[in-house]
PDB file of C-alpha atoms in Angstrom:
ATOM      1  CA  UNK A   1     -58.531 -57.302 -86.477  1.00  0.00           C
ATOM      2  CA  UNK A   2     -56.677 -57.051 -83.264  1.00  0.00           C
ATOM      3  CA  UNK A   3     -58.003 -60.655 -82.065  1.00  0.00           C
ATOM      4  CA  UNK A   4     -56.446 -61.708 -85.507  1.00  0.00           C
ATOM      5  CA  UNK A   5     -53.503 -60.107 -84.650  1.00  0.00           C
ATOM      6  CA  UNK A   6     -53.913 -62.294 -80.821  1.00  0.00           C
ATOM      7  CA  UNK A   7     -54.240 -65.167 -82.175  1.00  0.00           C
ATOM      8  CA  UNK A   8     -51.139 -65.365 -84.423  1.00  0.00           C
ATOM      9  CA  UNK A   9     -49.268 -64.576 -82.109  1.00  0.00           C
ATOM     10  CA  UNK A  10     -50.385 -66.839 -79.936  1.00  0.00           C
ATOM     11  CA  UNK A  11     -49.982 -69.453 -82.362  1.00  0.00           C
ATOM     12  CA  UNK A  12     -46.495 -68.381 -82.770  1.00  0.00           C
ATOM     13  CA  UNK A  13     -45.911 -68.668 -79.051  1.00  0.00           C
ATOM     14  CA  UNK A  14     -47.397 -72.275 -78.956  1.00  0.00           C
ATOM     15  CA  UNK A  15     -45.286 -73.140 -82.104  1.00  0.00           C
ATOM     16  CA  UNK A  16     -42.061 -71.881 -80.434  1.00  0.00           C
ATOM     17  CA  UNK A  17     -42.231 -74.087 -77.261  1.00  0.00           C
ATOM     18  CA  UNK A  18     -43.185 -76.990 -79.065  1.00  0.00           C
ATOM     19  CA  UNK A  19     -39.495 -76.999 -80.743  1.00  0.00           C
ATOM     20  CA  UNK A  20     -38.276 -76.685 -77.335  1.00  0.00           C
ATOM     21  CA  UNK A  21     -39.338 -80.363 -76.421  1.00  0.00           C
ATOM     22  CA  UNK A  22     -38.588 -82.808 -78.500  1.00  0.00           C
ATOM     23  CA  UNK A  23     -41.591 -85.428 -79.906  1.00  0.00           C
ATOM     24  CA  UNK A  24     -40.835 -89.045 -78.613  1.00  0.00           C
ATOM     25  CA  UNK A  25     -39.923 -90.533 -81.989  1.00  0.00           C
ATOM     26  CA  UNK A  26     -42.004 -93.456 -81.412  1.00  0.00           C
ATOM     27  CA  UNK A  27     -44.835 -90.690 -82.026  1.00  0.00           C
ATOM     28  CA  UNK A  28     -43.291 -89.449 -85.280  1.00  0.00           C
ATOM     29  CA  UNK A  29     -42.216 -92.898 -86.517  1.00  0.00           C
ATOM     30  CA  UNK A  30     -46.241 -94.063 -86.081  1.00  0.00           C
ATOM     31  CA  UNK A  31     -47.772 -90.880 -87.934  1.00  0.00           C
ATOM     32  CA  UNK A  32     -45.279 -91.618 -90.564  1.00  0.00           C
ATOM     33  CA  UNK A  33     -45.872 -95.005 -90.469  1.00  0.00           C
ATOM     34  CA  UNK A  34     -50.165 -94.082 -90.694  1.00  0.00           C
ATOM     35  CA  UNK A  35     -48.862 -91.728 -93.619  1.00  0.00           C
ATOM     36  CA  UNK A  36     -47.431 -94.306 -95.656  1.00  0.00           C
ATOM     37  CA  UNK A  37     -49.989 -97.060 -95.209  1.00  0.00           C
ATOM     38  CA  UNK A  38     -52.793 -94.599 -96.164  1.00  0.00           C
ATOM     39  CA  UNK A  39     -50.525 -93.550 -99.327  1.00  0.00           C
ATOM     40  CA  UNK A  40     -50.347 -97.384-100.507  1.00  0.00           C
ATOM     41  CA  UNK A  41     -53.942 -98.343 -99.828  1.00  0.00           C
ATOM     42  CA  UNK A  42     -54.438 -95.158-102.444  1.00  0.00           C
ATOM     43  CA  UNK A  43     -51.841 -96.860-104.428  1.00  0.00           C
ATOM     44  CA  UNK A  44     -49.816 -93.872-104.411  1.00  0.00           C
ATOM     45  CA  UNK A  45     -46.380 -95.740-104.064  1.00  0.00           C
ATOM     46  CA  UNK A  46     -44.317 -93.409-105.491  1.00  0.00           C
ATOM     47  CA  UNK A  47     -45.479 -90.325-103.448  1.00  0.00           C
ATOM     48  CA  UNK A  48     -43.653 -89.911-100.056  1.00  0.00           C
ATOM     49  CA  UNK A  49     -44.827 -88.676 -96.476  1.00  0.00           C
ATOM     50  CA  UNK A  50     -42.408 -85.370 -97.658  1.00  0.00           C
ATOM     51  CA  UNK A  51     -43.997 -84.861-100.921  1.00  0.00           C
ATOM     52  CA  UNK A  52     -47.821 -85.509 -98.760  1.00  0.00           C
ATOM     53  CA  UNK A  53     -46.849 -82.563 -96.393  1.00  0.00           C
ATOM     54  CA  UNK A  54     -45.489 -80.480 -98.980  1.00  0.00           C
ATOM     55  CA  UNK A  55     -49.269 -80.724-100.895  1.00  0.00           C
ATOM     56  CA  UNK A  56     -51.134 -80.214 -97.875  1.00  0.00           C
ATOM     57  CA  UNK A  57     -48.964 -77.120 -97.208  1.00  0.00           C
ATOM     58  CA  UNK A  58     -49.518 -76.139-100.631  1.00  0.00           C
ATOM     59  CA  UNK A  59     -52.873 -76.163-100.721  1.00  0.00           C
ATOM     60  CA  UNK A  60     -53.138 -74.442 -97.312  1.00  0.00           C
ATOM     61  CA  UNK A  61     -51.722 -71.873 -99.064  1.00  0.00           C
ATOM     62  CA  UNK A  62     -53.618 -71.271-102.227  1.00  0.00           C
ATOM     63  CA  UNK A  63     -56.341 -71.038-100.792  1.00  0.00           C
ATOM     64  CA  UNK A  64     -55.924 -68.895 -98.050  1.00  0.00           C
ATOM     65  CA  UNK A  65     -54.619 -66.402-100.267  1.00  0.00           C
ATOM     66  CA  UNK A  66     -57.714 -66.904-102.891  1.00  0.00           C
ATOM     67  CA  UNK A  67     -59.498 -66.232 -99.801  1.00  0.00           C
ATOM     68  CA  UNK A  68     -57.839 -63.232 -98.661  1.00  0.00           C
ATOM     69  CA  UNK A  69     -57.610 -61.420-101.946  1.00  0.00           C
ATOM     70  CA  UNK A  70     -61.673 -62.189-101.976  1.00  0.00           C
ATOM     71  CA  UNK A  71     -62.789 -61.332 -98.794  1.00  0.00           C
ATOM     72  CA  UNK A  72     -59.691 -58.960 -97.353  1.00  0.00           C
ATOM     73  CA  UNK A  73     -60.534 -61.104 -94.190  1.00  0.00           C
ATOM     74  CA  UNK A  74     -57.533 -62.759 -92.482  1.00  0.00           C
ATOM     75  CA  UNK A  75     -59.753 -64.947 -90.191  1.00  0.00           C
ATOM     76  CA  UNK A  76     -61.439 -66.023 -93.277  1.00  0.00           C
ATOM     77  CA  UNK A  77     -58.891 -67.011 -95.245  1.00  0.00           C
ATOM     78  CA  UNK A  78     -57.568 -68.470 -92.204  1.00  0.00           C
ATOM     79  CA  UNK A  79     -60.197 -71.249 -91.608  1.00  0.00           C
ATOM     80  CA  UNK A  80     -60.825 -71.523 -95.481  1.00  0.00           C
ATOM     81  CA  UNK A  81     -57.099 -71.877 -96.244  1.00  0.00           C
ATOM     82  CA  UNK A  82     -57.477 -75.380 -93.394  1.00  0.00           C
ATOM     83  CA  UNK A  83     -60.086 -76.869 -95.367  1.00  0.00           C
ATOM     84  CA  UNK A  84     -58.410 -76.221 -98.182  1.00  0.00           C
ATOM     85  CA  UNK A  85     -55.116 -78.194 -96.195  1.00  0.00           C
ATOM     86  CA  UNK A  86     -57.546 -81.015 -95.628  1.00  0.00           C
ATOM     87  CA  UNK A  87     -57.842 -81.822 -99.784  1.00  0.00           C
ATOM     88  CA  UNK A  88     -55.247 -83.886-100.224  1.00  0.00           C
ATOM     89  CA  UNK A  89     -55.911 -85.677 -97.094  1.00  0.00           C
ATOM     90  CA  UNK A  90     -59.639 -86.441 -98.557  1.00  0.00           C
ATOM     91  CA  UNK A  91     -58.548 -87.229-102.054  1.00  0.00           C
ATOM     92  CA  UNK A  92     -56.027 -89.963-100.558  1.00  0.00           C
ATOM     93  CA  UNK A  93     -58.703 -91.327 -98.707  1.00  0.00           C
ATOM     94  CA  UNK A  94     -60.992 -91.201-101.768  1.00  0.00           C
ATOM     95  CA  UNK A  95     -58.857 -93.079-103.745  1.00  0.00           C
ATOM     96  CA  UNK A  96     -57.909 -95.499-100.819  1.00  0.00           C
ATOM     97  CA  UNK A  97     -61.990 -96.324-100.833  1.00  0.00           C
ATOM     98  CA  UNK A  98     -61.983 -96.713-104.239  1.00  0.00           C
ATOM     99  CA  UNK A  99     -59.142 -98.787-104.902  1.00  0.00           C
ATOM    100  CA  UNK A 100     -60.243-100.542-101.692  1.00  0.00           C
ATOM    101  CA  UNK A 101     -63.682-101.208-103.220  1.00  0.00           C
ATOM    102  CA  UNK A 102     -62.402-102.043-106.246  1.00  0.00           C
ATOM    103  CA  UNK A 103     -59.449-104.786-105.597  1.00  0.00           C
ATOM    104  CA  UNK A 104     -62.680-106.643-103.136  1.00  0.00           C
ATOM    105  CA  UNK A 105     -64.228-107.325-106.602  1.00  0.00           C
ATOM    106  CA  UNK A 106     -60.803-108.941-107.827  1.00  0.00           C
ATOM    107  CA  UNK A 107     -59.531-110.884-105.206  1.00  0.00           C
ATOM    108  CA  UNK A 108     -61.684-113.739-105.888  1.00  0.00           C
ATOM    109  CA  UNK A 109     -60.658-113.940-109.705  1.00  0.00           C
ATOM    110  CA  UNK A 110     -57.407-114.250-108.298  1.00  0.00           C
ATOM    111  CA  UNK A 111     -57.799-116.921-106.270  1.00  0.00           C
ATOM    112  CA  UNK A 112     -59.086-118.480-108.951  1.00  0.00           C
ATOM    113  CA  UNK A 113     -56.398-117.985-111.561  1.00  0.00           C
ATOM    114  CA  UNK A 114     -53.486-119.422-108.199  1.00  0.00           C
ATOM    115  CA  UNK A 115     -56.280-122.640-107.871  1.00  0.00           C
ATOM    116  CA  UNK A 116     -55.926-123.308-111.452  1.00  0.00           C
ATOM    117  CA  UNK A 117     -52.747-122.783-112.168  1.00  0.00           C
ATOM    118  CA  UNK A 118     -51.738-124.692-108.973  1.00  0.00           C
ATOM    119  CA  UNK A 119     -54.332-127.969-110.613  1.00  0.00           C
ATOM    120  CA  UNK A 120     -51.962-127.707-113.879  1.00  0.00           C
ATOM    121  CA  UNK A 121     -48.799-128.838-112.110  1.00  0.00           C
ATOM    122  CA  UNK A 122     -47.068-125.140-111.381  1.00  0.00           C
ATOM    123  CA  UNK A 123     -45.220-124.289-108.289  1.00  0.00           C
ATOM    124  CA  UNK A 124     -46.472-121.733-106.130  1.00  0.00           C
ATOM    125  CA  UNK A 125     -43.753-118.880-106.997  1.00  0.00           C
ATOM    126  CA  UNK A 126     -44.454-119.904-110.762  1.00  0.00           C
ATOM    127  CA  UNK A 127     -48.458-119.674-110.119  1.00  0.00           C
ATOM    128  CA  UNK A 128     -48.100-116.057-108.495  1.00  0.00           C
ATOM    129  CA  UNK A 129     -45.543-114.851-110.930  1.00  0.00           C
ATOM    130  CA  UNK A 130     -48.550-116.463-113.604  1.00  0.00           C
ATOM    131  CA  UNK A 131     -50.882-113.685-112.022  1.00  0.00           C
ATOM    132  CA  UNK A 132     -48.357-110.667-113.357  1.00  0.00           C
ATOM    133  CA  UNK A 133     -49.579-111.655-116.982  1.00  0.00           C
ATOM    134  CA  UNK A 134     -52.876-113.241-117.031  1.00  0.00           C
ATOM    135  CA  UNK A 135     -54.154-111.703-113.251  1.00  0.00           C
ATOM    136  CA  UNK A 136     -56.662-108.930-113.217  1.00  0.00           C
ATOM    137  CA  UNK A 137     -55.207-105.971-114.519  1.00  0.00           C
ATOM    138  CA  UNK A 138     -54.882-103.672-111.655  1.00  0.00           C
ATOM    139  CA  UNK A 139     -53.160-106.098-109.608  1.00  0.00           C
ATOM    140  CA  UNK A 140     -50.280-107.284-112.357  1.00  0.00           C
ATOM    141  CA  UNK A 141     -47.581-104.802-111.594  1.00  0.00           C
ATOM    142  CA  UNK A 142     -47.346-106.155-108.160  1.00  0.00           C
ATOM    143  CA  UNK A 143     -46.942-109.632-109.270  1.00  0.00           C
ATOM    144  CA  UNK A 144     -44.161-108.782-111.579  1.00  0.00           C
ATOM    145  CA  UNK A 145     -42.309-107.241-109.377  1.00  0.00           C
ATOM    146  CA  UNK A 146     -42.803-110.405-107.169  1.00  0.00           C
ATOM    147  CA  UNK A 147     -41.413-112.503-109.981  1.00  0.00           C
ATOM    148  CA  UNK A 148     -38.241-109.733-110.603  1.00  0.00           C
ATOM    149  CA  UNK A 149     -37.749-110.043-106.697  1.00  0.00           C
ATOM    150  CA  UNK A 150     -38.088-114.313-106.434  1.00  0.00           C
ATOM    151  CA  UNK A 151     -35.926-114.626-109.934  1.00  0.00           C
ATOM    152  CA  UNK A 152     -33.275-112.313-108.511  1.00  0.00           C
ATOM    153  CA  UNK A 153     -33.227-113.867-104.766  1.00  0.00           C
ATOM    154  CA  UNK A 154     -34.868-116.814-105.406  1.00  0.00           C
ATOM    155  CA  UNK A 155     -35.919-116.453-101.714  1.00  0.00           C
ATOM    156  CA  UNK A 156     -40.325-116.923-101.467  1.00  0.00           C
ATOM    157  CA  UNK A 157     -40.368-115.991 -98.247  1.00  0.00           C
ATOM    158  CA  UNK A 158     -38.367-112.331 -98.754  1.00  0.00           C
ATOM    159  CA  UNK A 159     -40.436-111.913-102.220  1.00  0.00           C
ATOM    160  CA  UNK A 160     -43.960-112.519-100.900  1.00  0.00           C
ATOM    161  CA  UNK A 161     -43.263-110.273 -97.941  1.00  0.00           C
ATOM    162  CA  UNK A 162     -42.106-107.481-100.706  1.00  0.00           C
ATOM    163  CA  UNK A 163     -45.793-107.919-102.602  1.00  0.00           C
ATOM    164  CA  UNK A 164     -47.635-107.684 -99.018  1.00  0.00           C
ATOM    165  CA  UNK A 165     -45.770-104.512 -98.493  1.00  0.00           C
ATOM    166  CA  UNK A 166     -46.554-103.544-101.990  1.00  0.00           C
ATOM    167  CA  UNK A 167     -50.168-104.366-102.153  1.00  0.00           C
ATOM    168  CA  UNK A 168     -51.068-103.251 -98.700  1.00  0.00           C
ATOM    169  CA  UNK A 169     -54.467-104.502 -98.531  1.00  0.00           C
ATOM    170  CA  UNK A 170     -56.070-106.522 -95.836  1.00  0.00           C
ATOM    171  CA  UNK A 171     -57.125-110.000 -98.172  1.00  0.00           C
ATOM    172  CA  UNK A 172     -54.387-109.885 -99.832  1.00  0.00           C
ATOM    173  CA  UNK A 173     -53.271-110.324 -95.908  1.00  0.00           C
ATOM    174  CA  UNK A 174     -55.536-113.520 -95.496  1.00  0.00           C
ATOM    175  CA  UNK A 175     -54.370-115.296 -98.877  1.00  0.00           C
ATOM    176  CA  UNK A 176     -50.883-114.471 -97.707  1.00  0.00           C
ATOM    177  CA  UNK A 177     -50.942-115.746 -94.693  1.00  0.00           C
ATOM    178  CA  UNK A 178     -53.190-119.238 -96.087  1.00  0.00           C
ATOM    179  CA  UNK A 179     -49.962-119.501 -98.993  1.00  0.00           C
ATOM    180  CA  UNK A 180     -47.296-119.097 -96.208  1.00  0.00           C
ATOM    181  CA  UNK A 181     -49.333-121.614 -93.624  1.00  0.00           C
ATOM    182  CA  UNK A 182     -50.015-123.752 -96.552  1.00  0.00           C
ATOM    183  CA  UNK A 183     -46.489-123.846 -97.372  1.00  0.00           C
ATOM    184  CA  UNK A 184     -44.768-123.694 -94.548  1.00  0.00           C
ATOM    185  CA  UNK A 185     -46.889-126.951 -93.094  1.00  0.00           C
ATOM    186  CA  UNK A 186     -47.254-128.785 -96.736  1.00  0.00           C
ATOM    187  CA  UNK A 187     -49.738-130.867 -97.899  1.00  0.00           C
ATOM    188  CA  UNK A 188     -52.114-131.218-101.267  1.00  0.00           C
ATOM    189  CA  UNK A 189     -55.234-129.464-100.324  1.00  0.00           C
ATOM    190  CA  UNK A 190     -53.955-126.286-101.475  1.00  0.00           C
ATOM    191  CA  UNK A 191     -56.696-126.323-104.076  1.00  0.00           C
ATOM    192  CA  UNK A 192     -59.345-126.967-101.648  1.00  0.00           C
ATOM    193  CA  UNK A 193     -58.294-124.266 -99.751  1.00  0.00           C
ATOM    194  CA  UNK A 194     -57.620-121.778-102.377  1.00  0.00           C
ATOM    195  CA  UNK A 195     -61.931-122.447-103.763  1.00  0.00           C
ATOM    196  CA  UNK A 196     -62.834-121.913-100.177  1.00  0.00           C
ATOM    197  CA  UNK A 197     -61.573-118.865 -99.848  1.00  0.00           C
ATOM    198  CA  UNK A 198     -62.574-117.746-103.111  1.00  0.00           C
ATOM    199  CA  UNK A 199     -66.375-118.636-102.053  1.00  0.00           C
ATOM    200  CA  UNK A 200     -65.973-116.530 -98.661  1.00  0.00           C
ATOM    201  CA  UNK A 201     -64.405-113.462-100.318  1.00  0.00           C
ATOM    202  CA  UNK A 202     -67.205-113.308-103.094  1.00  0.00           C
ATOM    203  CA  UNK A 203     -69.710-113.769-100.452  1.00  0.00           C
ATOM    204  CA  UNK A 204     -67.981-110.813 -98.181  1.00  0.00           C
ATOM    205  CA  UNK A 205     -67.475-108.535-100.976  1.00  0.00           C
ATOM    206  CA  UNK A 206     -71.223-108.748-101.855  1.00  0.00           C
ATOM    207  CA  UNK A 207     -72.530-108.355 -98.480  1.00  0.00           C
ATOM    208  CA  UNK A 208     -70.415-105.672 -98.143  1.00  0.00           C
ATOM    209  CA  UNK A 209     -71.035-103.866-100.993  1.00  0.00           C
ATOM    210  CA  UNK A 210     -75.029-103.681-100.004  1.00  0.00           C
ATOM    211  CA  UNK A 211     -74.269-102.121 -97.134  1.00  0.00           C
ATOM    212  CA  UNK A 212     -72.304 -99.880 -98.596  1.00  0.00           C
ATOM    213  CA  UNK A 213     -74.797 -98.619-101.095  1.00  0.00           C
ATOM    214  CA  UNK A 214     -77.597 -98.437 -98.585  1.00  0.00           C
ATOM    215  CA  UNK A 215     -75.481 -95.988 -96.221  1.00  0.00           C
ATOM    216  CA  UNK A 216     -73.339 -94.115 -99.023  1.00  0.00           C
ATOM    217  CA  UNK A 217     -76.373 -92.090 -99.158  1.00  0.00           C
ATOM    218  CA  UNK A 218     -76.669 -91.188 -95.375  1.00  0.00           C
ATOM    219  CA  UNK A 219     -73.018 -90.065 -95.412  1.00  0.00           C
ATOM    220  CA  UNK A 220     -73.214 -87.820 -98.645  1.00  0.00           C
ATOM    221  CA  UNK A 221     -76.163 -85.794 -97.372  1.00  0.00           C
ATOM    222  CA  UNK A 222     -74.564 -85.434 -93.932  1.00  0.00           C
ATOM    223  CA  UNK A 223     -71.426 -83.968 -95.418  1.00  0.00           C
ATOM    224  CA  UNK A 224     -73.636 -82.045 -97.581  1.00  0.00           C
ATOM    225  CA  UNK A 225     -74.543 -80.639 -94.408  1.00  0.00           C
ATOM    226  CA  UNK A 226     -71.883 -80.243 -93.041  1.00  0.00           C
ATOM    227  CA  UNK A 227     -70.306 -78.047 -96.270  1.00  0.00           C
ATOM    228  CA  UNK A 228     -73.371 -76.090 -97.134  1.00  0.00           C
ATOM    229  CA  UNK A 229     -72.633 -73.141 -94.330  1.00  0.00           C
ATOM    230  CA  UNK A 230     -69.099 -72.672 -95.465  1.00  0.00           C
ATOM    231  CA  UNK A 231     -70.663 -71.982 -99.040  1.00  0.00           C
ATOM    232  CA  UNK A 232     -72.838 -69.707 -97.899  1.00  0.00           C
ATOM    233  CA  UNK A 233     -70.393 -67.995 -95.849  1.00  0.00           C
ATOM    234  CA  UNK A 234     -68.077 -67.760 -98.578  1.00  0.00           C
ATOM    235  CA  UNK A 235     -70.449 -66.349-100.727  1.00  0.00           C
ATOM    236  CA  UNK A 236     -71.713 -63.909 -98.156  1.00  0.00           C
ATOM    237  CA  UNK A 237     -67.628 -62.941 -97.857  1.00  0.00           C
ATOM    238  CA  UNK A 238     -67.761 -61.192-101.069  1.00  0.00           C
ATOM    239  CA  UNK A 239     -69.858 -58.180 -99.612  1.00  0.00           C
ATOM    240  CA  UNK A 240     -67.814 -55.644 -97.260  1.00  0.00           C
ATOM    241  CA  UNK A 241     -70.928 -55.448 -94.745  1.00  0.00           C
ATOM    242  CA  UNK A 242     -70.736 -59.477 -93.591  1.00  0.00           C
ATOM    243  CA  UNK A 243     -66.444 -59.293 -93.928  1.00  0.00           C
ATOM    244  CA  UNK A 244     -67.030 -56.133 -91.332  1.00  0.00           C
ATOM    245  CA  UNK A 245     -69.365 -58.266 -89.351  1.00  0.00           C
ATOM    246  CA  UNK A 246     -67.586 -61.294 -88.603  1.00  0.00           C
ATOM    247  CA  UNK A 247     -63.783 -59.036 -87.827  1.00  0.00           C
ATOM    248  CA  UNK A 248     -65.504 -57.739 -84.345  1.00  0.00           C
ATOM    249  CA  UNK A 249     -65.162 -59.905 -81.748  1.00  0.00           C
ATOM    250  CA  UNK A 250     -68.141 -61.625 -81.439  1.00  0.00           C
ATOM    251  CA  UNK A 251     -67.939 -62.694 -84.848  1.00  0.00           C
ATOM    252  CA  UNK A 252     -64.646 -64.070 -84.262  1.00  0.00           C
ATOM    253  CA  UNK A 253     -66.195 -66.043 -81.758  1.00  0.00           C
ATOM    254  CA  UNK A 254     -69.231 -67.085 -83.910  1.00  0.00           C
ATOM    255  CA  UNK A 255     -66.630 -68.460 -86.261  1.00  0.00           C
ATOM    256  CA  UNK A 256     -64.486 -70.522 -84.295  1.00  0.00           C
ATOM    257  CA  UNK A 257     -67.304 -71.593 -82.359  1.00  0.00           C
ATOM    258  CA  UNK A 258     -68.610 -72.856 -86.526  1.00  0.00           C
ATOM    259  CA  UNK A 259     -65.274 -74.685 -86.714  1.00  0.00           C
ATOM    260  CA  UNK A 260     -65.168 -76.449 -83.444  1.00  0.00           C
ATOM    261  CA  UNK A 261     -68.939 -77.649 -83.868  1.00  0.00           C
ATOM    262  CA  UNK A 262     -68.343 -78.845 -87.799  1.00  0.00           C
ATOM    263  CA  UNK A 263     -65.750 -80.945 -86.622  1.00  0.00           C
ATOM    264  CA  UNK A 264     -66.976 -82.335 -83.894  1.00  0.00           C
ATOM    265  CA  UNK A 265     -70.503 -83.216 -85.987  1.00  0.00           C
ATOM    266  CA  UNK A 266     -68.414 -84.238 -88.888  1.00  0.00           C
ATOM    267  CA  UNK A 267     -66.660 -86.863 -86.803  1.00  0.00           C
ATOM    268  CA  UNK A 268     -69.641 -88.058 -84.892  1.00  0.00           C
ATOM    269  CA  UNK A 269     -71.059 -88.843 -88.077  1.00  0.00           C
ATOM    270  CA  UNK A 270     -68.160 -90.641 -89.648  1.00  0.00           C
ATOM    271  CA  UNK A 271     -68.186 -92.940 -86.677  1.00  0.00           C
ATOM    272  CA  UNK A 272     -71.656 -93.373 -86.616  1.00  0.00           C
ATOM    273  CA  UNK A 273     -72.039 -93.998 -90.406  1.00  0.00           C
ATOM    274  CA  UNK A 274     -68.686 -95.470 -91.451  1.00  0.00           C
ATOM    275  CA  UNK A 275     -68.609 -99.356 -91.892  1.00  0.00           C
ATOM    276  CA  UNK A 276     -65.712-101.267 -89.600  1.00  0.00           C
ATOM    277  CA  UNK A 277     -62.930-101.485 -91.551  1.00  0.00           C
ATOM    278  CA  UNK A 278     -61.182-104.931 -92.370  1.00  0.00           C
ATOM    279  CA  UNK A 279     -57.956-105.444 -89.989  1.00  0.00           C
ATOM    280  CA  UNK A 280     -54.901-106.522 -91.556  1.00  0.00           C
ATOM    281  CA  UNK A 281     -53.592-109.616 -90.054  1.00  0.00           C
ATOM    282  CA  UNK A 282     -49.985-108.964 -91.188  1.00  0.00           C
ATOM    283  CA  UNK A 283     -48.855-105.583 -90.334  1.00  0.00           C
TER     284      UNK A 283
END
């Protein structure tokens, strides 16, 4: 109990002379900046960095104090109460992935719908603003809040750089940019543009995809891994005998030493298991 009792108080000594320096705010500005991308690849748009932090803190809490009232342990509840910090972090991701895999399977259709809309004699504000009604359903409300923004500025370039920000996705980047190029420079293969880039997405969202299934498997069982020891030592918290155990110091020690090496083998095998993301060209 006394190393507990250390190591809060060292914490609170580290905490203190951090707000004696101030952080460079280019380093807050960036992690708010990663914050806020992550939030609208989720499509969270409506949750801000404030409301992020104030879940994560939540959840710290909850479960440290399940924890505690379980095991009596404050070391335990301690470490359990930072995974439990880490949730909303995962379920952002989660639902970054799966939006992520989801708009790859769409972006060809709407290709498609700008190439024949474009072939029928619309403009290409009229095509896109087209997309918020007959588009693919999980990508409409961005398009009609493009055609709110272009009716009410009448301004493409302002109004397609408001639906980047808004769909925050790295091909919706690339068909962008080809619009803006295409624009910008003029000319009439639009259309033969717009079906080649349909035929590479399809073909990248497929290859991708099989990749993805043949390593989604690899990564599940190695976080499987990963978990299973926390379960077990959760369960094993419930008797006095293993609480008494790990409050000397050496099971302190065994402990943190548990943390550090999850971590580390948790991110070796996100790095060696993850697929390279896809860069956005317009940032």
């Amino acid at each position: 109990m006394s190393l507990v009792y250390g190591l809060l108080l060292g914490l609170g000594f580290l905490l203190i002379w951090q707000a004696c320096w101030s952080e460079p705010v280019k380093r807050k500005q960036a992690r708010k900046h990663r914050i806020e991308s992550l939030l609208l690849h989720a499509g969270l748009h409506k949750v801000t960095v404030g409301g992020f932090v104030s879940a994560t803190v939540i959840c710290f809490l909850v479960v440290a104090v399940i924890v505690f009232v379980m095991t009596l342990s404050p070391l335990i509840a301690l470490i359990f109460g930072t995974f439990g910090g880490t949730l909303p972090l995962l379920v952002v991701r989660w639902r970054a992935a799966k939006r992520a895999v989801a708009l790859r399977e769409q972006w060809p259709d709407v290709v498609d719908h700008l190439r024949s809309a474009i072939r029928a004699g619309l403009s290409l504000p009229e095509a896109l603003i087209q997309l918020g009604t007959q588009g693919p359903e999980p990508l409409r409300p961005a398009f009609v809040d493009f055609g709110l923004d272009y009716r009410a500025t009448s301004r493409f370039d302002e109004a397609i750089e408001r639906l980047r920000h808004r769909l925050a996705d790295p091909v919706a980047d690339k068909i962008i940019a080809a619009l803006m190029i295409t624009r910008d420079v003029g000319g009439s293969d639009l259309g033969e543009m717009l079906g080649t880039l349909g035929g590479f997405l399809r073909d990248s969202a497929r290859t991708r995809g099989e990749l993805e299934a043949r390593q989604s498997w690899t990564v599940n069982a190695a976080r499987l891994a990963v978990a299973a020891p926390w379960v077990i030592l959760l369960l094993m918290s419930t008797q006095r005998q293993a609480v008494e155990a790990y409050s000397t110091l050496s099971g302190a020690m065994v402990l943190l030493a548990g943390v550090a090496i999850s971590f580390i083998c948790y991110r070796v095998m996100l790095g060696i298991g993850s697929l390279p993301s896809e860069e956005r060209i317009l940032k």
